mmCIF file of C-alpha atoms in Angstrom:
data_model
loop_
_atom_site.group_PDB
_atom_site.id
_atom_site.type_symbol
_atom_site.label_atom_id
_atom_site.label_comp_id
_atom_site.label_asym_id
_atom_site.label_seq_id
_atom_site.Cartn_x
_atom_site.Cartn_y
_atom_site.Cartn_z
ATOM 1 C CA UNK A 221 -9.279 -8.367 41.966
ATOM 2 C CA UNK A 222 -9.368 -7.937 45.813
ATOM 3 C CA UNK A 223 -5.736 -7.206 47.160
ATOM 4 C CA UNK A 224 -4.012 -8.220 50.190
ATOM 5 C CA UNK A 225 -4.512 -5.023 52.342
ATOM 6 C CA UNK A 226 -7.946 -4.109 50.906
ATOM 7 C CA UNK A 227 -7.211 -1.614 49.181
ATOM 8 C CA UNK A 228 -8.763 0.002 45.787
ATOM 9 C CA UNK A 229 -7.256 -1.350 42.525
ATOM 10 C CA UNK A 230 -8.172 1.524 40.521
ATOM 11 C CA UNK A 231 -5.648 3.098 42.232
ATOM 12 C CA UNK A 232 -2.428 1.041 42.234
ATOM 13 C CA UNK A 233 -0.326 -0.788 39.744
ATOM 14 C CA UNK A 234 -1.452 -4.388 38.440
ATOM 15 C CA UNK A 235 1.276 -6.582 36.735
ATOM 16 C CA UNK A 236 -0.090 -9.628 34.997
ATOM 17 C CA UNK A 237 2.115 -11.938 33.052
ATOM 18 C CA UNK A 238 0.866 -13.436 29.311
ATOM 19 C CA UNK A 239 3.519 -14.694 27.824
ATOM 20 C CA UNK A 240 3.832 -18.878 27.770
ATOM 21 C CA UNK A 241 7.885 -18.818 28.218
ATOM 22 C CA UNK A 242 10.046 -15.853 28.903
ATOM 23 C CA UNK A 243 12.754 -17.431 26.827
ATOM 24 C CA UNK A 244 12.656 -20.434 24.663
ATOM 25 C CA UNK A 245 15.423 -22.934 23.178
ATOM 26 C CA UNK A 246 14.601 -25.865 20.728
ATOM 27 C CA UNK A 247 16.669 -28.689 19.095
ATOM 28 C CA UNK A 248 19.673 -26.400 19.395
ATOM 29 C CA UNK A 249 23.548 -26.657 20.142
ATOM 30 C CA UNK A 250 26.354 -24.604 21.800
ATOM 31 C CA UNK A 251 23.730 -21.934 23.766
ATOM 32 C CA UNK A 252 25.643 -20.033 26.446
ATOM 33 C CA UNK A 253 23.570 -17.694 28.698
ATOM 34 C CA UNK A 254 25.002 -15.931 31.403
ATOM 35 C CA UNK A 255 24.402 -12.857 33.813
ATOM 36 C CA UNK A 256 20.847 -12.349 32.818
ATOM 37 C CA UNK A 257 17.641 -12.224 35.089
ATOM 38 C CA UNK A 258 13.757 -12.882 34.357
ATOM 39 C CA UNK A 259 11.002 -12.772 36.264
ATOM 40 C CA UNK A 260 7.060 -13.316 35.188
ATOM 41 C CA UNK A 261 5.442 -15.817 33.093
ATOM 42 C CA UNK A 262 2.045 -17.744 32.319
ATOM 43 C CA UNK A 263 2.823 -21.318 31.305
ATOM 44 C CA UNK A 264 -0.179 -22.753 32.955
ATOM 45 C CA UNK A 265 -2.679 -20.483 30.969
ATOM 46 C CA UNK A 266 -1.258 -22.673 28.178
ATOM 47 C CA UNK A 267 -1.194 -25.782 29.815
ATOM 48 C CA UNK A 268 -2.237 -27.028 33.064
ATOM 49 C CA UNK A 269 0.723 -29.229 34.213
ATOM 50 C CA UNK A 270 3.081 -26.262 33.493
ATOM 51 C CA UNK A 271 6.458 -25.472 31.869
ATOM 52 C CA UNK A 272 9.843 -23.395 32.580
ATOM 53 C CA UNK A 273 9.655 -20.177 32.460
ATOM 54 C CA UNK A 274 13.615 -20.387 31.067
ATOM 55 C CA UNK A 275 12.989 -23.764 28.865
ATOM 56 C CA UNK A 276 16.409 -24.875 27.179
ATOM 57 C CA UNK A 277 15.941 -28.442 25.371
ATOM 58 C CA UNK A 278 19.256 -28.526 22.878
ATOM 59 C CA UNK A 279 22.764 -30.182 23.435
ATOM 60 C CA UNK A 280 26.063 -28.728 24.752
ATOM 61 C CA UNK A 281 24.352 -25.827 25.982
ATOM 62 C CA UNK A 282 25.989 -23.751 29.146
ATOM 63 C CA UNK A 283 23.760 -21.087 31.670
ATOM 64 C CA UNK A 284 25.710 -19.427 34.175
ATOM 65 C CA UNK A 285 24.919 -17.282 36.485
ATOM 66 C CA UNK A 286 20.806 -16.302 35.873
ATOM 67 C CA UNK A 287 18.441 -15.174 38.191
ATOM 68 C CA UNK A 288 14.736 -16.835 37.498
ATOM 69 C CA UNK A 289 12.580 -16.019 40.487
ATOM 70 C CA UNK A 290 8.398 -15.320 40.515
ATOM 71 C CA UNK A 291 7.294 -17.761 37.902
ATOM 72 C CA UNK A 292 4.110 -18.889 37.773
ATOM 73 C CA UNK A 293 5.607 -23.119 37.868
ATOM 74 C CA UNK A 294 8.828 -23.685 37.453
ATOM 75 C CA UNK A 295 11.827 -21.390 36.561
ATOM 76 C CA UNK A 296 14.870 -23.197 35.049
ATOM 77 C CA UNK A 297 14.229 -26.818 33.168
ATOM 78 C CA UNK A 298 13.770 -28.918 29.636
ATOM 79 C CA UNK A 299 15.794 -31.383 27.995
ATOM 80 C CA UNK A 300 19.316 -31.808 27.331
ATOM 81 C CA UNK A 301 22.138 -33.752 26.675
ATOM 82 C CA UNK A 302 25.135 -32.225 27.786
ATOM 83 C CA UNK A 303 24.469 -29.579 30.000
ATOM 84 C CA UNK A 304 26.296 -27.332 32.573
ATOM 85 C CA UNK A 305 23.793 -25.312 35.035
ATOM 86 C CA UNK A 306 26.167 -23.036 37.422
ATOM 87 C CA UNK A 307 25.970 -20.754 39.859
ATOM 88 C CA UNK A 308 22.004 -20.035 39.502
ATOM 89 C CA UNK A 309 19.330 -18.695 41.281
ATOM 90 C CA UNK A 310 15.503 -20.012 40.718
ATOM 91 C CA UNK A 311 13.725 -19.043 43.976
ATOM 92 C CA UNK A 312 9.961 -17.832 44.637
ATOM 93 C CA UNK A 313 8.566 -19.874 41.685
ATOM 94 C CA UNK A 314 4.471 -21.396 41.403
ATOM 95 C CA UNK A 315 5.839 -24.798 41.564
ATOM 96 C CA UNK A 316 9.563 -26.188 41.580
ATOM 97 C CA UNK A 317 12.681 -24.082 40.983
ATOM 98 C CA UNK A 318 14.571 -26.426 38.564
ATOM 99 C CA UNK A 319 13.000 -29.685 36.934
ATOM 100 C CA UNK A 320 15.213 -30.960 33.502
ATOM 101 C CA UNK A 321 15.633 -34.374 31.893
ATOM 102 C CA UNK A 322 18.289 -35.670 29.602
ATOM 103 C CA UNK A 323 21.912 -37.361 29.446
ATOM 104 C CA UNK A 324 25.223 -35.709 30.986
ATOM 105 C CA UNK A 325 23.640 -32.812 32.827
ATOM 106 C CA UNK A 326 25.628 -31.468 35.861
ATOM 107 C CA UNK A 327 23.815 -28.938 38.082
ATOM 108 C CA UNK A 328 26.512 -27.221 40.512
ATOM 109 C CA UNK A 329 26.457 -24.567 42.832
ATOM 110 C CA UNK A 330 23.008 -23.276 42.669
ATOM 111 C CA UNK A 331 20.120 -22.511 44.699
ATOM 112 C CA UNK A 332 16.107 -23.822 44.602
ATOM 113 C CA UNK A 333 14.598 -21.998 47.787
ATOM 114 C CA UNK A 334 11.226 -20.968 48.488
ATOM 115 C CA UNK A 335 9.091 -22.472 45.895
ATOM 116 C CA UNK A 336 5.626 -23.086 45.509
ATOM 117 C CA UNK A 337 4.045 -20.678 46.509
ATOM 118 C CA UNK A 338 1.050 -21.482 44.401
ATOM 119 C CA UNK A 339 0.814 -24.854 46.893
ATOM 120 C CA UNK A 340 0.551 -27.367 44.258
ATOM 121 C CA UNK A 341 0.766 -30.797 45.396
ATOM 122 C CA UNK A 342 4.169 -31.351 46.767
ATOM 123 C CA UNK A 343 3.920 -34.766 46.408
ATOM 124 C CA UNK A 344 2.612 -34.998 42.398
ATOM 125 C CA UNK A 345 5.188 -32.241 41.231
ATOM 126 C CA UNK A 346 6.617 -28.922 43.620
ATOM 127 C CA UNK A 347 9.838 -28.091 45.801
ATOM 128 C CA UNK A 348 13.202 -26.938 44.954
ATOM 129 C CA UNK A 349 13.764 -29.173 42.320
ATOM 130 C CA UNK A 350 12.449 -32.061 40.321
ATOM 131 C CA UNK A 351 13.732 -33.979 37.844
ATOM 132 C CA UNK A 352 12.330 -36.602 35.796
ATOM 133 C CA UNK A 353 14.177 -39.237 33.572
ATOM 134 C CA UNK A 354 17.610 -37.897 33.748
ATOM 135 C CA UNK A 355 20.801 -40.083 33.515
ATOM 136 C CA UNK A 356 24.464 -40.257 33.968
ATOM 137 C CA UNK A 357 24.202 -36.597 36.042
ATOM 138 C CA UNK A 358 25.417 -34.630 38.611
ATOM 139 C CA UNK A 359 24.383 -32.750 41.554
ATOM 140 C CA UNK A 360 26.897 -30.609 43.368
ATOM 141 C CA UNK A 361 27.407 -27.796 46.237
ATOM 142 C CA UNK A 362 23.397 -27.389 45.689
ATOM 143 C CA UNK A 363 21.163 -25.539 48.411
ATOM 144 C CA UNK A 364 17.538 -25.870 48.737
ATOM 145 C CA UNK A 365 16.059 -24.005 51.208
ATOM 146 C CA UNK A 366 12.279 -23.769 52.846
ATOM 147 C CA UNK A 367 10.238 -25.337 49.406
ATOM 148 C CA UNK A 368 6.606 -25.896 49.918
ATOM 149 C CA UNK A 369 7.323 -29.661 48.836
ATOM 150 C CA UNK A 370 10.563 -31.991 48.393
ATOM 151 C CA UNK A 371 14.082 -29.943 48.694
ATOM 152 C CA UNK A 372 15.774 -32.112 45.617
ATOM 153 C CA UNK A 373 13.657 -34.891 43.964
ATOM 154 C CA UNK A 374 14.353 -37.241 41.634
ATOM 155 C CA UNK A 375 11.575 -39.326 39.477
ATOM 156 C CA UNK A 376 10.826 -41.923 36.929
ATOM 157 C CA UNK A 377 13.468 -44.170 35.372
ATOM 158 C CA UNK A 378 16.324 -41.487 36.710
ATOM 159 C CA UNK A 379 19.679 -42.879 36.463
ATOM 160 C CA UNK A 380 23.495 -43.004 37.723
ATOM 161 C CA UNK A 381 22.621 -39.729 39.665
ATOM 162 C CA UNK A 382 24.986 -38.643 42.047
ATOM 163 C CA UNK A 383 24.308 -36.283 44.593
ATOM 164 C CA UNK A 384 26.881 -34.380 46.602
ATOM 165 C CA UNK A 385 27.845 -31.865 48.938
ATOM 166 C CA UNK A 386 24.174 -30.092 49.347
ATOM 167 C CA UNK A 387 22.335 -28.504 51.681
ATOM 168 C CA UNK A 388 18.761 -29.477 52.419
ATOM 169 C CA UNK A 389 16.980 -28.124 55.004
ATOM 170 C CA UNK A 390 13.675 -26.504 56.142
ATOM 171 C CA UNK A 391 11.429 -28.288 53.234
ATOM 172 C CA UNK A 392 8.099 -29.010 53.648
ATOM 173 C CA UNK A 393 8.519 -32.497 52.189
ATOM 174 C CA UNK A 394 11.406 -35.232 52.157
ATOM 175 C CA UNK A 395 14.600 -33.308 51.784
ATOM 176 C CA UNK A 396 16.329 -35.605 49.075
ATOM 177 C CA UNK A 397 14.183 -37.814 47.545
ATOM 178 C CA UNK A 398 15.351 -40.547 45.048
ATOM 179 C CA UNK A 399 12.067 -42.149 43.307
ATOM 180 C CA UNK A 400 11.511 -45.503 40.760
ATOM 181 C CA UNK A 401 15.428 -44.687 39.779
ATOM 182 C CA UNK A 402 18.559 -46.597 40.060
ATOM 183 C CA UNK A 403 21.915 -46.603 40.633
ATOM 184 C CA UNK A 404 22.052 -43.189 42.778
ATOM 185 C CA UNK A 405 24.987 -42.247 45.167
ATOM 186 C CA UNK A 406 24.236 -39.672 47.837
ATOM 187 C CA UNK A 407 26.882 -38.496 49.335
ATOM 188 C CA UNK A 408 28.216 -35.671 52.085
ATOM 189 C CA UNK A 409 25.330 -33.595 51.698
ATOM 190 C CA UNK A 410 23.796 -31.942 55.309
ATOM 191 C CA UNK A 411 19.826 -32.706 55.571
ATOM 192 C CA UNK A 412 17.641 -31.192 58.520
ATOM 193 C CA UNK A 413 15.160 -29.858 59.568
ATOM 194 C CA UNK A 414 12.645 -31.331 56.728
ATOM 195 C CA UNK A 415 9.020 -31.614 57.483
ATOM 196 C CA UNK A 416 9.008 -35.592 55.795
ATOM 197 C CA UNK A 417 11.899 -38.197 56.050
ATOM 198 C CA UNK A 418 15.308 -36.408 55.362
ATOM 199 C CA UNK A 419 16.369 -38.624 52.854
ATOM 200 C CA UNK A 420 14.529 -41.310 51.102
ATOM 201 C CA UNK A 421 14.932 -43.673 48.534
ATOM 202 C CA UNK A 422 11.284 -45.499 46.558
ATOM 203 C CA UNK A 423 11.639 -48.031 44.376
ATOM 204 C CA UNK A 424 14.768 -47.922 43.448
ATOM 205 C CA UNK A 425 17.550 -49.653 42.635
ATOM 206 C CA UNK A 426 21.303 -50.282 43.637
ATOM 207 C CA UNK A 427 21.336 -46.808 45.998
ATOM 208 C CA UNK A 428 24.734 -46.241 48.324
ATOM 209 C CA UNK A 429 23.815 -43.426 51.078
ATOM 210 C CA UNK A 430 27.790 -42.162 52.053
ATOM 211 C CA UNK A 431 28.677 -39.710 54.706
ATOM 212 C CA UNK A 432 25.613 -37.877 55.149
ATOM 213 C CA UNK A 433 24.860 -35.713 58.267
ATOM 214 C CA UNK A 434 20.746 -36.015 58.734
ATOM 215 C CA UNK A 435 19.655 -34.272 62.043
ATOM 216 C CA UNK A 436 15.788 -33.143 63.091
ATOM 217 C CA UNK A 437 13.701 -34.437 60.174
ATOM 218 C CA UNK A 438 10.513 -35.848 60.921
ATOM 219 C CA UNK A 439 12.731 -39.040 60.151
ATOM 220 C CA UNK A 440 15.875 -39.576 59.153
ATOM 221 C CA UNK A 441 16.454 -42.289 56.140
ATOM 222 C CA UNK A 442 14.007 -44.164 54.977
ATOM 223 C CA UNK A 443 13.920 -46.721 51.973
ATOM 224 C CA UNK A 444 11.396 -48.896 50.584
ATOM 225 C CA UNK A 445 13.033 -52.753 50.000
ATOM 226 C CA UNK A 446 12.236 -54.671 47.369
ATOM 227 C CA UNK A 447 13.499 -58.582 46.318
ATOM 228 C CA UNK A 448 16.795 -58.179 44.232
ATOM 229 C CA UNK A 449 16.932 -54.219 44.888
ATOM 230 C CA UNK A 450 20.293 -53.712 47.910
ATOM 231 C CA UNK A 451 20.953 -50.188 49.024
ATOM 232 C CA UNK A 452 24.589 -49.191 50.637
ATOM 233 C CA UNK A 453 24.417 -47.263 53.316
ATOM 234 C CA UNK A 454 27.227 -46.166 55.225
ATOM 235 C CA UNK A 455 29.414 -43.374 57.318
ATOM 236 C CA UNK A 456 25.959 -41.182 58.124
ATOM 237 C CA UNK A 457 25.352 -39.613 61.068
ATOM 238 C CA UNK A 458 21.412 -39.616 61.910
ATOM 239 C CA UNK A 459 19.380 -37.415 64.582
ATOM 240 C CA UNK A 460 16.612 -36.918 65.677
#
């Protein structure tokens, strides 16, 4: 163990994590957590890809106000149908903050900043938030903040997403990025300051792009056209 300032380890306090999740849910209904914090895990001892720290996979499930922060991937994910995430914290995690997948899932007021520290690739799996095959959902009054990857990323058959009112900025990838999906509205959110294109859409189908103020990304929106797939774009304002 060599430590950041040098010093002897003998004579100061080492925390190592060993447990796979901090807390678990499977095939369950009707879980409500709320108010609670956790910090620490070691999912990628177990496997190499990684899991949440917090996994919840069950239906008509509620969390509410948790802290997850310090994870070794990501803090706050799994699969659901039926879901309400509000008013939570995942920042300072390995990989990604949040990352679920399911039906009916709507993610509102919570915040995804500072993640990946481990530097995984940003641009396989890392940033504020990822998630992967999720449909009929909703992203609201989100902020992700200074990610070592994509601010809020969606991947892989994703579908009638909406995302609205978030914040974006100061992410070391694209700030909303909307990936071999369809039928996505992205609406009135405020995008800057992103290292890669603020928002971008890959193919992906039937896309409207509403209202959006995009300022000082290293580009503003970006989408990749194919035959037979039209994106809407309309009412942004775009700087840079």
């Amino acid at each position: 163990i060599k430590l950041e300032d040098s010093g002897d380890p003998n004579q100061n306090f080492i925390e190592a994590s060993d447990k796979t999740y901090i807390f678990l849910v499977r095939l369950n209904e009707f879980i409500y957590l709320d108010g609670l914090k956790f910090m620490h895990c070691n999912t990628t001892a177990r496997i190499k890809t990684g899991w949440p720290a917090v996994n919840i996979s069950g239906n008509n499930c509620i969390i509410k106000n948790i802290d997850v922060s310090w994870c070794d991937f990501t803090g706050l994910g799994g699969r659901c149908d039926s879901l309400l995430v509000n008013n939570c914290v995942c920042n300072f995690n390995g990989d990604a903050g949040i990352s679920f997948g399911g039906h009916n899932i709507v993610l509102e007021d919570n915040e995804t900043n500072y993640n990946n520290y481990r530097n995984f690739k940003w641009d396989w799996h890392a940033g504020g938030m990822k998630n992967v095959r999720i449909y009929n959902s909703l992203i609201i009054n989100h902020t992700s903040i200074g990610n070592n990857g994509c601010g809020i990323w969606f991947d892989l058959e994703s579908s009638n997403i909406n995302i609205s009112n978030c914040k974006v900025f100061s992410n070391k990838g694209y700030g909303i990025f909307y990936e071999i999906s369809d039928h996505a509205i992205i609406e009135n959110n405020i995008v800057y300051d992103n290292a890669k294109y603020g928002i971008f859409i890959a193919s992906s189908n039937n896309c409207g792009i509403y209202n959006n103020l995009v300022y000082q990304n290293f580009s503003g929106i970006a989408a990749t056209v194919e035959s037979g797939r039209p994106y809407i774009l309309f009412n942004n304002t775009i700087e840079n």
